[in-house]
Amino acid sequence: MPGHKGNVLYRNAFLDAVRIDYTELPQTGNLYKDCGPISESEALAAEYFGASKCAFLTGGSTQGIMAALSLVCRENEHIIVDRNCHRSVTNTCGLIGITPYYFYPEMLAGFSICRSVSEKEVLRSVENHPDAKAVVVTSPTYYGAAADLESIAKIVHSANMMLIVDEAHGAHFPAIGMKNAIQCGADLAVCSAHKTMPALTQGAYLLANESFSVSQIRRATSLFGTSSPSYLVMASLDLSRAYLCLGGGEKYRNIILKINEVKLKILKETKFRIPVFEKSDPCRLTVDTAISGLTGFFVAECLRNSYKIDCEMADRDHVIFIITCEDSEGKLELLCEAFLQISKKYENLKSAINTISIPKPVASMSIRKALFSKAESCILMESDGKIAAEPIAPYPPGIPVILPGERIDRLCIEYLLTQGYNKTEEVLVVQS
Ligand SMILES: Cc1ncc(COP(=O)(O)O)c(C=O)c1O
């Protein structure tokens, strides 16, 4: 293996890739054995993040979240989860048989997005649910809000629980001088290298403090990972870390200055808004279009059709860009100019901010039971009263509006329609 034997494919496609797409050999090492070049690269990555241990993941942060939850919680136990969590968290609860206790982070005043998880919310949750084994927090969020993890870690540990941070969007933090979740006191953290570091898709890291042994971590990551991890992805995890340590970090820090300039210009010269959080990822560009009378979907379409710019994600009120060290100042200037022109073109539109509240559906059966139940497709508009058999989550960002086992109601349907679903969209529900 691999079957291509290092030869080029059709018309030189993947020429360079096949030459380093290895399998386990004494020289190339084995991801699931604690020796050789992969372990050496993992140790360097642990150092970059200031963590005690690092495991490479070739199945994205999804694999890391599954592994992390399996390390702290067993079947029939409970965890506390912020409802802003990615669907991989709740899917893992279903797979392992964990029951989550949720809390909803507050909305940012005047906007249709959540703030980051607060210490108050975590404190209330651990007091209400002293039997929980761990607290899972998403920081930074897709929209760029970051939590005060140091204070949260203290609260969680005083309640004798573990803190897991879904830091999928924060792998670049050490490169820009920000602390990683483990340095802030988390026990486990998961970072998607492929989102904000120059790594290949599916590359991610599971980071741990000294509470976990290397063998515990390997057991957990191998349980949820392929037995043929991609050497290309692993090489990119090593290279992107080295790149950021060597000169990429400076590029990252420089681009932040440009992002700040663009934000200021958008604020001053357009009708769009930039949400401000207490703490945030300085590289996330979230533009709120609501006040201009334009939807985020429409602005995204203008950017694509008239300026050949694709955003990372759009919803009713926002367009979001993940800016990395590989974006040039020139590209950001073009993006800024596009925002200025779109705002000018539609300056006479009437607007009214109409913030959305996130629905809070109620569970009728466990996530596990619903996920593994007999299911049927149902048109969204006809799903009122039915029980979801899958996480119903606009993707991106993959944050479930309705979890498996929860009853869909009119408020959920209306909310999904505002978030890009259409009336004839099909959802999977538990067979009645
Ligand atoms: C907050 C969050 N956590 C986890 C994930 C899963 O990451 P991956 O795609 O690397 O599996 C995502 C993906 O978008 C995410 O947004």
GROMACS .gro file of C-alpha atoms and ligand atoms in nm:
model
  448
    1MET     CA    1   0.000   0.000   0.000
    2PRO     CA    2  -0.082   0.256  -0.122
    3GLY     CA    3  -0.198   0.099  -0.447
    4HIS     CA    4  -0.056   0.382  -0.657
    5LYS     CA    5   0.300   0.278  -0.552
    6GLY     CA    6   0.415   0.636  -0.574
    7ASN     CA    7   0.336   0.654  -0.946
    8VAL     CA    8   0.161   0.952  -1.097
    9LEU     CA    9  -0.206   0.924  -1.175
   10TYR     CA   10  -0.389   1.045  -1.483
   11ARG     CA   11  -0.188   1.315  -1.667
   12ASN     CA   12   0.045   1.385  -1.374
   13ALA     CA   13  -0.241   1.455  -1.138
   14PHE     CA   14  -0.123   1.438  -0.775
   15LEU     CA   15   0.237   1.411  -0.898
   16ASP     CA   16   0.393   1.541  -0.577
   17ALA     CA   17   0.127   1.394  -0.351
   18VAL     CA   18   0.169   1.029  -0.447
   19ARG     CA   19   0.543   1.048  -0.385
   20ILE     CA   20   0.495   1.115  -0.016
   21ASP     CA   21   0.170   0.925   0.038
   22TYR     CA   22   0.334   0.645   0.238
   23THR     CA   23   0.215   0.368   0.464
   24GLU     CA   24   0.358   0.238   0.795
   25LEU     CA   25   0.724   0.141   0.750
   26PRO     CA   26   1.008   0.148   1.002
   27GLN     CA   27   1.129   0.472   0.840
   28THR     CA   28   0.790   0.644   0.822
   29GLY     CA   29   0.660   0.544   1.167
   30ASN     CA   30   0.318   0.451   1.295
   31LEU     CA   31   0.064   0.703   1.423
   32TYR     CA   32  -0.066   0.465   1.684
   33LYS     CA   33   0.273   0.356   1.823
   34ASP     CA   34   0.463   0.591   2.044
   35CYS     CA   35   0.790   0.605   1.850
   36GLY     CA   36   0.946   0.728   1.527
   37PRO     CA   37   0.909   1.046   1.322
   38ILE     CA   38   0.536   1.093   1.385
   39SER     CA   39   0.581   1.095   1.764
   40GLU     CA   40   0.871   1.338   1.723
   41SER     CA   41   0.649   1.573   1.519
   42GLU     CA   42   0.369   1.538   1.773
   43ALA     CA   43   0.610   1.641   2.050
   44LEU     CA   44   0.703   1.952   1.851
   45ALA     CA   45   0.335   2.033   1.802
   46ALA     CA   46   0.274   1.989   2.177
   47GLU     CA   47   0.551   2.243   2.234
   48TYR     CA   48   0.394   2.488   1.984
   49PHE     CA   49   0.064   2.469   2.172
   50GLY     CA   50   0.221   2.463   2.519
   51ALA     CA   51   0.044   2.132   2.586
   52SER     CA   52   0.175   1.828   2.768
   53LYS     CA   53   0.075   1.594   2.484
   54CYS     CA   54  -0.041   1.617   2.125
   55ALA     CA   55  -0.190   1.350   1.900
   56PHE     CA   56  -0.221   1.399   1.526
   57LEU     CA   57  -0.569   1.349   1.387
   58THR     CA   58  -0.643   1.269   1.024
   59GLY     CA   59  -1.020   1.276   1.070
   60GLY     CA   60  -1.050   1.643   1.158
   61SER     CA   61  -1.156   1.787   1.492
   62THR     CA   62  -1.455   1.554   1.465
   63GLN     CA   63  -1.224   1.261   1.546
   64GLY     CA   64  -1.063   1.462   1.827
   65ILE     CA   65  -1.396   1.548   1.987
   66MET     CA   66  -1.500   1.184   1.978
   67ALA     CA   67  -1.170   1.078   2.135
   68ALA     CA   68  -1.180   1.355   2.398
   69LEU     CA   69  -1.532   1.269   2.513
   70SER     CA   70  -1.448   0.900   2.532
   71LEU     CA   71  -1.153   0.988   2.759
   72VAL     CA   72  -1.366   1.161   3.021
   73CYS     CA   73  -1.710   1.007   3.008
   74ARG     CA   74  -1.864   0.659   2.987
   75GLU     CA   75  -2.202   0.523   2.887
   76ASN     CA   76  -2.490   0.654   3.103
   77GLU     CA   77  -2.279   0.939   3.241
   78HIS     CA   78  -2.342   1.311   3.185
   79ILE     CA   79  -2.158   1.609   3.045
   80ILE     CA   80  -2.241   1.979   3.038
   81VAL     CA   81  -2.234   2.125   2.687
   82ASP     CA   82  -2.284   2.472   2.548
   83ARG     CA   83  -2.563   2.455   2.295
   84ASN     CA   84  -2.343   2.635   2.043
   85CYS     CA   85  -2.148   2.313   2.006
   86HIS     CA   86  -2.069   2.142   1.677
   87ARG     CA   87  -2.274   1.839   1.579
   88SER     CA   88  -1.974   1.610   1.639
   89VAL     CA   89  -2.021   1.666   2.015
   90THR     CA   90  -2.382   1.555   2.019
   91ASN     CA   91  -2.319   1.274   1.768
   92THR     CA   92  -2.051   1.139   2.005
   93CYS     CA   93  -2.297   1.156   2.295
   94GLY     CA   94  -2.527   0.935   2.088
   95LEU     CA   95  -2.248   0.693   1.993
   96ILE     CA   96  -2.116   0.651   2.348
   97GLY     CA   97  -2.451   0.683   2.528
   98ILE     CA   98  -2.366   1.004   2.716
   99THR     CA   99  -2.647   1.236   2.819
  100PRO     CA  100  -2.571   1.607   2.772
  101TYR     CA  101  -2.701   1.885   2.994
  102TYR     CA  102  -2.720   2.197   2.780
  103PHE     CA  103  -2.691   2.561   2.847
  104TYR     CA  104  -2.757   2.835   2.592
  105PRO     CA  105  -2.495   3.112   2.572
  106GLU     CA  106  -2.649   3.460   2.577
  107MET     CA  107  -2.716   3.647   2.252
  108LEU     CA  108  -2.499   3.947   2.167
  109ALA     CA  109  -2.723   4.250   2.222
  110GLY     CA  110  -2.857   4.390   1.893
  111PHE     CA  111  -2.720   4.100   1.686
  112SER     CA  112  -2.848   3.756   1.591
  113ILE     CA  113  -2.544   3.570   1.720
  114CYS     CA  114  -2.440   3.421   2.050
  115ARG     CA  115  -2.174   3.559   2.277
  116SER     CA  116  -1.908   3.323   2.398
  117VAL     CA  117  -1.977   3.101   2.696
  118SER     CA  118  -1.956   3.304   3.019
  119GLU     CA  119  -1.822   3.207   3.363
  120LYS     CA  120  -2.168   3.277   3.506
  121GLU     CA  121  -2.332   3.026   3.272
  122VAL     CA  122  -2.071   2.762   3.347
  123LEU     CA  123  -2.098   2.819   3.723
  124ARG     CA  124  -2.477   2.787   3.713
  125SER     CA  125  -2.453   2.467   3.507
  126VAL     CA  126  -2.200   2.293   3.729
  127GLU     CA  127  -2.405   2.385   4.038
  128ASN     CA  128  -2.723   2.252   3.876
  129HIS     CA  129  -2.559   1.933   3.750
  130PRO     CA  130  -2.298   1.818   4.002
  131ASP     CA  131  -2.308   1.463   3.857
  132ALA     CA  132  -2.159   1.577   3.521
  133LYS     CA  133  -1.812   1.442   3.442
  134ALA     CA  134  -1.701   1.725   3.216
  135VAL     CA  135  -1.788   2.060   3.063
  136VAL     CA  136  -1.748   2.106   2.687
  137VAL     CA  137  -1.704   2.461   2.566
  138THR     CA  138  -1.666   2.594   2.210
  139SER     CA  139  -1.404   2.870   2.191
  140PRO     CA  140  -1.352   3.050   1.961
  141THR     CA  141  -1.691   3.017   1.792
  142TYR     CA  142  -1.749   3.020   1.418
  143TYR     CA  143  -1.838   3.390   1.450
  144GLY     CA  144  -1.513   3.463   1.635
  145ALA     CA  145  -1.623   3.495   1.999
  146ALA     CA  146  -1.367   3.362   2.248
  147ALA     CA  147  -1.435   3.261   2.608
  148ASP     CA  148  -1.243   3.350   2.923
  149LEU     CA  149  -1.111   2.996   2.952
  150GLU     CA  150  -0.885   3.065   3.250
  151SER     CA  151  -1.180   3.159   3.473
  152ILE     CA  152  -1.395   2.880   3.328
  153ALA     CA  153  -1.124   2.619   3.395
  154LYS     CA  154  -1.109   2.723   3.763
  155ILE     CA  155  -1.487   2.689   3.801
  156VAL     CA  156  -1.494   2.350   3.626
  157HIS     CA  157  -1.204   2.209   3.828
  158SER     CA  158  -1.347   2.329   4.160
  159ALA     CA  159  -1.656   2.124   4.072
  160ASN     CA  160  -1.425   1.821   4.018
  161MET     CA  161  -1.504   1.806   3.649
  162MET     CA  162  -1.283   1.805   3.340
  163LEU     CA  163  -1.280   2.088   3.086
  164ILE     CA  164  -1.279   2.000   2.716
  165VAL     CA  165  -1.245   2.289   2.473
  166ASP     CA  166  -1.355   2.261   2.112
  167GLU     CA  167  -1.091   2.497   1.979
  168ALA     CA  168  -1.141   2.378   1.620
  169HIS     CA  169  -1.122   2.740   1.499
  170GLY     CA  170  -0.825   2.844   1.716
  171ALA     CA  171  -0.525   2.640   1.595
  172HIS     CA  172  -0.351   2.965   1.495
  173PHE     CA  173  -0.370   3.121   1.842
  174PRO     CA  174  -0.011   3.038   1.947
  175ALA     CA  175   0.118   3.187   1.619
  176ILE     CA  176  -0.048   3.519   1.698
  177GLY     CA  177   0.060   3.527   2.061
  178MET     CA  178  -0.267   3.407   2.212
  179LYS     CA  179  -0.287   3.128   2.469
  180ASN     CA  180  -0.412   2.789   2.366
  181ALA     CA  181  -0.694   2.629   2.569
  182ILE     CA  182  -0.456   2.389   2.748
  183GLN     CA  183  -0.241   2.683   2.860
  184CYS     CA  184  -0.559   2.840   2.996
  185GLY     CA  185  -0.627   2.531   3.208
  186ALA     CA  186  -0.832   2.298   2.985
  187ASP     CA  187  -0.768   1.926   3.026
  188LEU     CA  188  -0.828   1.843   2.661
  189ALA     CA  189  -0.854   2.063   2.353
  190VAL     CA  190  -0.915   1.997   1.986
  191CYS     CA  191  -0.779   2.220   1.709
  192SER     CA  192  -0.848   2.189   1.335
  193ALA     CA  193  -0.516   2.265   1.168
  194HIS     CA  194  -0.691   2.266   0.831
  195LYS     CA  195  -0.917   2.555   0.926
  196THR     CA  196  -0.668   2.823   1.031
  197MET     CA  197  -0.321   2.676   0.978
  198PRO     CA  198  -0.185   2.605   0.630
  199ALA     CA  199  -0.254   2.230   0.663
  200LEU     CA  200  -0.442   1.982   0.445
  201THR     CA  201  -0.813   1.916   0.494
  202GLN     CA  202  -0.884   1.674   0.782
  203GLY     CA  203  -0.560   1.761   0.964
  204ALA     CA  204  -0.624   1.837   1.332
  205TYR     CA  205  -0.466   1.799   1.678
  206LEU     CA  206  -0.588   1.656   2.005
  207LEU     CA  207  -0.406   1.831   2.292
  208ALA     CA  208  -0.395   1.715   2.651
  209ASN     CA  209  -0.253   1.817   2.986
  210GLU     CA  210  -0.068   1.584   3.222
  211SER     CA  211  -0.390   1.412   3.340
  212PHE     CA  212  -0.375   1.177   3.041
  213SER     CA  213  -0.110   0.925   2.938
  214VAL     CA  214   0.009   0.886   2.580
  215SER     CA  215  -0.133   0.535   2.569
  216GLN     CA  216  -0.478   0.653   2.685
  217ILE     CA  217  -0.478   0.917   2.413
  218ARG     CA  218  -0.365   0.676   2.141
  219ARG     CA  219  -0.630   0.425   2.243
  220ALA     CA  220  -0.899   0.692   2.213
  221THR     CA  221  -0.780   0.845   1.884
  222SER     CA  222  -0.738   0.503   1.721
  223LEU     CA  223  -1.090   0.401   1.829
  224PHE     CA  224  -1.236   0.681   1.618
  225GLY     CA  225  -0.971   0.703   1.345
  226THR     CA  226  -0.897   0.507   1.033
  227SER     CA  227  -0.631   0.236   1.059
  228SER     CA  228  -0.474   0.392   0.747
  229PRO     CA  229  -0.409   0.753   0.849
  230SER     CA  230  -0.300   0.976   0.562
  231TYR     CA  231   0.075   1.048   0.559
  232LEU     CA  232   0.005   1.353   0.346
  233VAL     CA  233  -0.222   1.495   0.614
  234MET     CA  234   0.025   1.407   0.890
  235ALA     CA  235   0.315   1.563   0.697
  236SER     CA  236   0.106   1.878   0.655
  237LEU     CA  237   0.040   1.887   1.031
  238ASP     CA  238   0.414   1.887   1.090
  239LEU     CA  239   0.496   2.131   0.812
  240SER     CA  240   0.227   2.384   0.895
  241ARG     CA  241   0.342   2.391   1.259
  242ALA     CA  242   0.703   2.441   1.146
  243TYR     CA  243   0.594   2.708   0.899
  244LEU     CA  244   0.414   2.908   1.167
  245CYS     CA  245   0.711   2.875   1.406
  246LEU     CA  246   0.956   2.989   1.140
  247GLY     CA  247   0.807   3.290   0.957
  248GLY     CA  248   0.442   3.219   0.904
  249GLY     CA  249   0.370   3.351   1.252
  250GLU     CA  250   0.496   3.693   1.152
  251LYS     CA  251   0.282   3.684   0.837
  252TYR     CA  252  -0.014   3.600   1.059
  253ARG     CA  253   0.056   3.888   1.295
  254ASN     CA  254   0.093   4.128   1.002
  255ILE     CA  255  -0.233   4.027   0.841
  256ILE     CA  256  -0.414   4.108   1.168
  257LEU     CA  257  -0.314   4.474   1.124
  258LYS     CA  258  -0.476   4.469   0.779
  259ILE     CA  259  -0.788   4.293   0.909
  260ASN     CA  260  -0.827   4.567   1.171
  261GLU     CA  261  -0.794   4.831   0.900
  262VAL     CA  262  -1.059   4.658   0.689
  263LYS     CA  263  -1.295   4.631   0.988
  264LEU     CA  264  -1.257   5.002   1.060
  265LYS     CA  265  -1.322   5.093   0.697
  266ILE     CA  266  -1.630   4.873   0.679
  267LEU     CA  267  -1.758   5.032   1.001
  268LYS     CA  268  -1.693   5.387   0.885
  269GLU     CA  269  -1.780   5.368   0.516
  270THR     CA  270  -2.059   5.111   0.482
  271LYS     CA  271  -2.393   5.038   0.639
  272PHE     CA  272  -2.265   4.701   0.758
  273ARG     CA  273  -2.170   4.631   1.120
  274ILE     CA  274  -1.892   4.432   1.284
  275PRO     CA  275  -1.995   4.253   1.604
  276VAL     CA  276  -1.765   4.315   1.898
  277PHE     CA  277  -1.716   4.049   2.165
  278GLU     CA  278  -1.542   4.084   2.505
  279LYS     CA  279  -1.271   3.853   2.371
  280SER     CA  280  -1.232   3.742   2.014
  281ASP     CA  281  -1.029   3.578   1.741
  282PRO     CA  282  -0.867   3.875   1.565
  283CYS     CA  283  -0.851   3.683   1.236
  284ARG     CA  284  -1.222   3.616   1.200
  285LEU     CA  285  -1.402   3.870   0.983
  286THR     CA  286  -1.772   3.856   1.064
  287VAL     CA  287  -1.974   4.121   0.884
  288ASP     CA  288  -2.332   4.183   0.992
  289THR     CA  289  -2.545   4.292   0.696
  290ALA     CA  290  -2.881   4.316   0.873
  291ILE     CA  291  -2.895   4.693   0.915
  292SER     CA  292  -2.828   4.752   0.543
  293GLY     CA  293  -3.152   4.579   0.451
  294LEU     CA  294  -2.953   4.308   0.270
  295THR     CA  295  -2.932   3.949   0.385
  296GLY     CA  296  -2.602   3.778   0.437
  297PHE     CA  297  -2.707   3.531   0.166
  298PHE     CA  298  -2.757   3.816  -0.085
  299VAL     CA  299  -2.425   3.982   0.000
  300ALA     CA  300  -2.249   3.645  -0.036
  301GLU     CA  301  -2.408   3.603  -0.379
  302CYS     CA  302  -2.299   3.956  -0.486
  303LEU     CA  303  -1.944   3.882  -0.369
  304ARG     CA  304  -1.940   3.558  -0.566
  305ASN     CA  305  -2.106   3.680  -0.884
  306SER     CA  306  -1.960   4.029  -0.916
  307TYR     CA  307  -1.624   4.000  -0.742
  308LYS     CA  308  -1.540   3.625  -0.762
  309ILE     CA  309  -1.503   3.618  -0.384
  310ASP     CA  310  -1.637   3.320  -0.189
  311CYS     CA  311  -1.706   3.372   0.178
  312GLU     CA  312  -1.660   3.092   0.429
  313MET     CA  313  -2.020   3.102   0.536
  314ALA     CA  314  -2.329   3.318   0.510
  315ASP     CA  315  -2.649   3.320   0.709
  316ARG     CA  316  -2.945   3.556   0.713
  317ASP     CA  317  -2.757   3.838   0.883
  318HIS     CA  318  -2.386   3.767   0.827
  319VAL     CA  319  -2.106   3.685   0.592
  320ILE     CA  320  -1.801   3.530   0.751
  321PHE     CA  321  -1.440   3.505   0.637
  322ILE     CA  322  -1.163   3.299   0.791
  323ILE     CA  323  -0.851   3.506   0.725
  324THR     CA  324  -0.517   3.330   0.759
  325CYS     CA  325  -0.149   3.407   0.707
  326GLU     CA  326  -0.196   3.289   0.348
  327ASP     CA  327  -0.431   3.577   0.264
  328SER     CA  328  -0.253   3.877   0.118
  329GLU     CA  329  -0.311   4.242   0.202
  330GLY     CA  330  -0.412   4.291  -0.162
  331LYS     CA  331  -0.687   4.029  -0.134
  332LEU     CA  332  -0.820   4.197   0.180
  333GLU     CA  333  -0.822   4.535   0.004
  334LEU     CA  334  -1.028   4.385  -0.280
  335LEU     CA  335  -1.269   4.236  -0.028
  336CYS     CA  336  -1.302   4.568   0.153
  337GLU     CA  337  -1.364   4.752  -0.175
  338ALA     CA  338  -1.632   4.497  -0.265
  339PHE     CA  339  -1.811   4.563   0.067
  340LEU     CA  340  -1.790   4.939   0.006
  341GLN     CA  341  -1.936   4.906  -0.344
  342ILE     CA  342  -2.217   4.671  -0.242
  343SER     CA  343  -2.313   4.901   0.046
  344LYS     CA  344  -2.313   5.205  -0.186
  345LYS     CA  345  -2.517   5.030  -0.455
  346TYR     CA  346  -2.795   4.945  -0.207
  347GLU     CA  347  -2.765   5.248   0.021
  348ASN     CA  348  -3.128   5.349  -0.025
  349LEU     CA  349  -3.273   5.023   0.098
  350LYS     CA  350  -3.495   5.051   0.405
  351SER     CA  351  -3.371   4.849   0.697
  352ALA     CA  352  -3.491   4.729   1.031
  353ILE     CA  353  -3.289   4.512   1.259
  354ASN     CA  354  -3.494   4.208   1.334
  355THR     CA  355  -3.286   3.990   1.561
  356ILE     CA  356  -3.361   3.619   1.563
  357SER     CA  357  -3.403   3.418   1.879
  358ILE     CA  358  -3.270   3.069   1.876
  359PRO     CA  359  -3.541   2.808   1.937
  360LYS     CA  360  -3.509   2.570   2.232
  361PRO     CA  361  -3.670   2.242   2.130
  362VAL     CA  362  -3.748   1.983   2.395
  363ALA     CA  363  -3.612   1.625   2.396
  364SER     CA  364  -3.863   1.343   2.365
  365MET     CA  365  -3.612   1.057   2.353
  366SER     CA  366  -3.237   1.012   2.401
  367ILE     CA  367  -2.994   1.117   2.130
  368ARG     CA  368  -2.875   0.756   2.109
  369LYS     CA  369  -3.223   0.610   2.066
  370ALA     CA  370  -3.314   0.867   1.800
  371LEU     CA  371  -2.984   0.832   1.610
  372PHE     CA  372  -3.025   0.456   1.582
  373SER     CA  373  -3.402   0.447   1.536
  374LYS     CA  374  -3.579   0.363   1.210
  375ALA     CA  375  -3.600   0.695   1.029
  376GLU     CA  376  -3.788   0.845   0.738
  377SER     CA  377  -3.749   1.159   0.529
  378CYS     CA  378  -4.000   1.433   0.584
  379ILE     CA  379  -4.043   1.769   0.413
  380LEU     CA  380  -3.938   2.044   0.656
  381MET     CA  381  -4.276   2.220   0.635
  382GLU     CA  382  -4.451   1.895   0.736
  383SER     CA  383  -4.218   1.806   1.021
  384ASP     CA  384  -4.400   1.998   1.298
  385GLY     CA  385  -4.446   1.762   1.594
  386LYS     CA  386  -4.206   1.494   1.463
  387ILE     CA  387  -3.890   1.378   1.642
  388ALA     CA  388  -3.557   1.448   1.471
  389ALA     CA  389  -3.350   1.140   1.386
  390GLU     CA  390  -3.041   1.342   1.288
  391PRO     CA  391  -2.885   1.670   1.403
  392ILE     CA  392  -3.060   1.936   1.198
  393ALA     CA  393  -2.775   2.179   1.150
  394PRO     CA  394  -2.719   2.432   0.873
  395TYR     CA  395  -2.370   2.349   0.741
  396PRO     CA  396  -2.154   2.542   0.789
  397PRO     CA  397  -2.140   2.609   1.080
  398GLY     CA  398  -2.279   2.266   1.179
  399ILE     CA  399  -2.436   2.388   1.504
  400PRO     CA  400  -2.752   2.181   1.549
  401VAL     CA  401  -3.076   2.374   1.581
  402ILE     CA  402  -3.254   2.049   1.661
  403LEU     CA  403  -3.080   1.746   1.806
  404PRO     CA  404  -3.172   1.384   1.746
  405GLY     CA  405  -3.451   1.299   1.990
  406GLU     CA  406  -3.588   1.655   2.005
  407ARG     CA  407  -3.937   1.741   1.885
  408ILE     CA  408  -3.950   1.977   1.588
  409ASP     CA  409  -4.198   2.264   1.630
  410ARG     CA  410  -4.313   2.568   1.429
  411LEU     CA  411  -4.051   2.794   1.589
  412CYS     CA  412  -3.774   2.556   1.480
  413ILE     CA  413  -3.912   2.542   1.126
  414GLU     CA  414  -3.938   2.920   1.104
  415TYR     CA  415  -3.584   2.958   1.234
  416LEU     CA  416  -3.446   2.705   0.984
  417LEU     CA  417  -3.617   2.893   0.701
  418THR     CA  418  -3.430   3.208   0.807
  419GLN     CA  419  -3.104   3.012   0.810
  420GLY     CA  420  -3.107   2.901   0.447
  421TYR     CA  421  -3.334   2.596   0.453
  422ASN     CA  422  -3.608   2.593   0.193
  423LYS     CA  423  -3.965   2.480   0.245
  424THR     CA  424  -3.925   2.157   0.049
  425GLU     CA  425  -3.598   2.057   0.218
  426GLU     CA  426  -3.611   1.707   0.365
  427VAL     CA  427  -3.514   1.624   0.721
  428LEU     CA  428  -3.476   1.282   0.879
  429VAL     CA  429  -3.731   1.207   1.151
  430VAL     CA  430  -3.800   0.906   1.373
  431GLN     CA  431  -4.047   0.675   1.199
  432SER     CA  432  -4.387   0.696   1.364
  433LIG     C1  433  -1.675   2.445   1.627
  433LIG     C2  434  -1.642   2.326   1.543
  433LIG     N1  435  -1.600   2.213   1.604
  433LIG     C3  436  -1.566   2.103   1.534
  433LIG     C4  437  -1.575   2.101   1.397
  433LIG     C5  438  -1.536   1.978   1.322
  433LIG     O1  439  -1.414   2.001   1.262
  433LIG     P1  440  -1.356   1.911   1.143
  433LIG     O2  441  -1.423   1.959   1.019
  433LIG     O3  442  -1.210   1.942   1.146
  433LIG     O4  443  -1.386   1.770   1.172
  433LIG     C6  444  -1.618   2.216   1.327
  433LIG     C7  445  -1.629   2.217   1.182
  433LIG     O5  446  -1.674   2.308   1.118
  433LIG     C8  447  -1.653   2.332   1.402
  433LIG     O6  448  -1.696   2.444   1.343
   0.00000   0.00000   0.00000
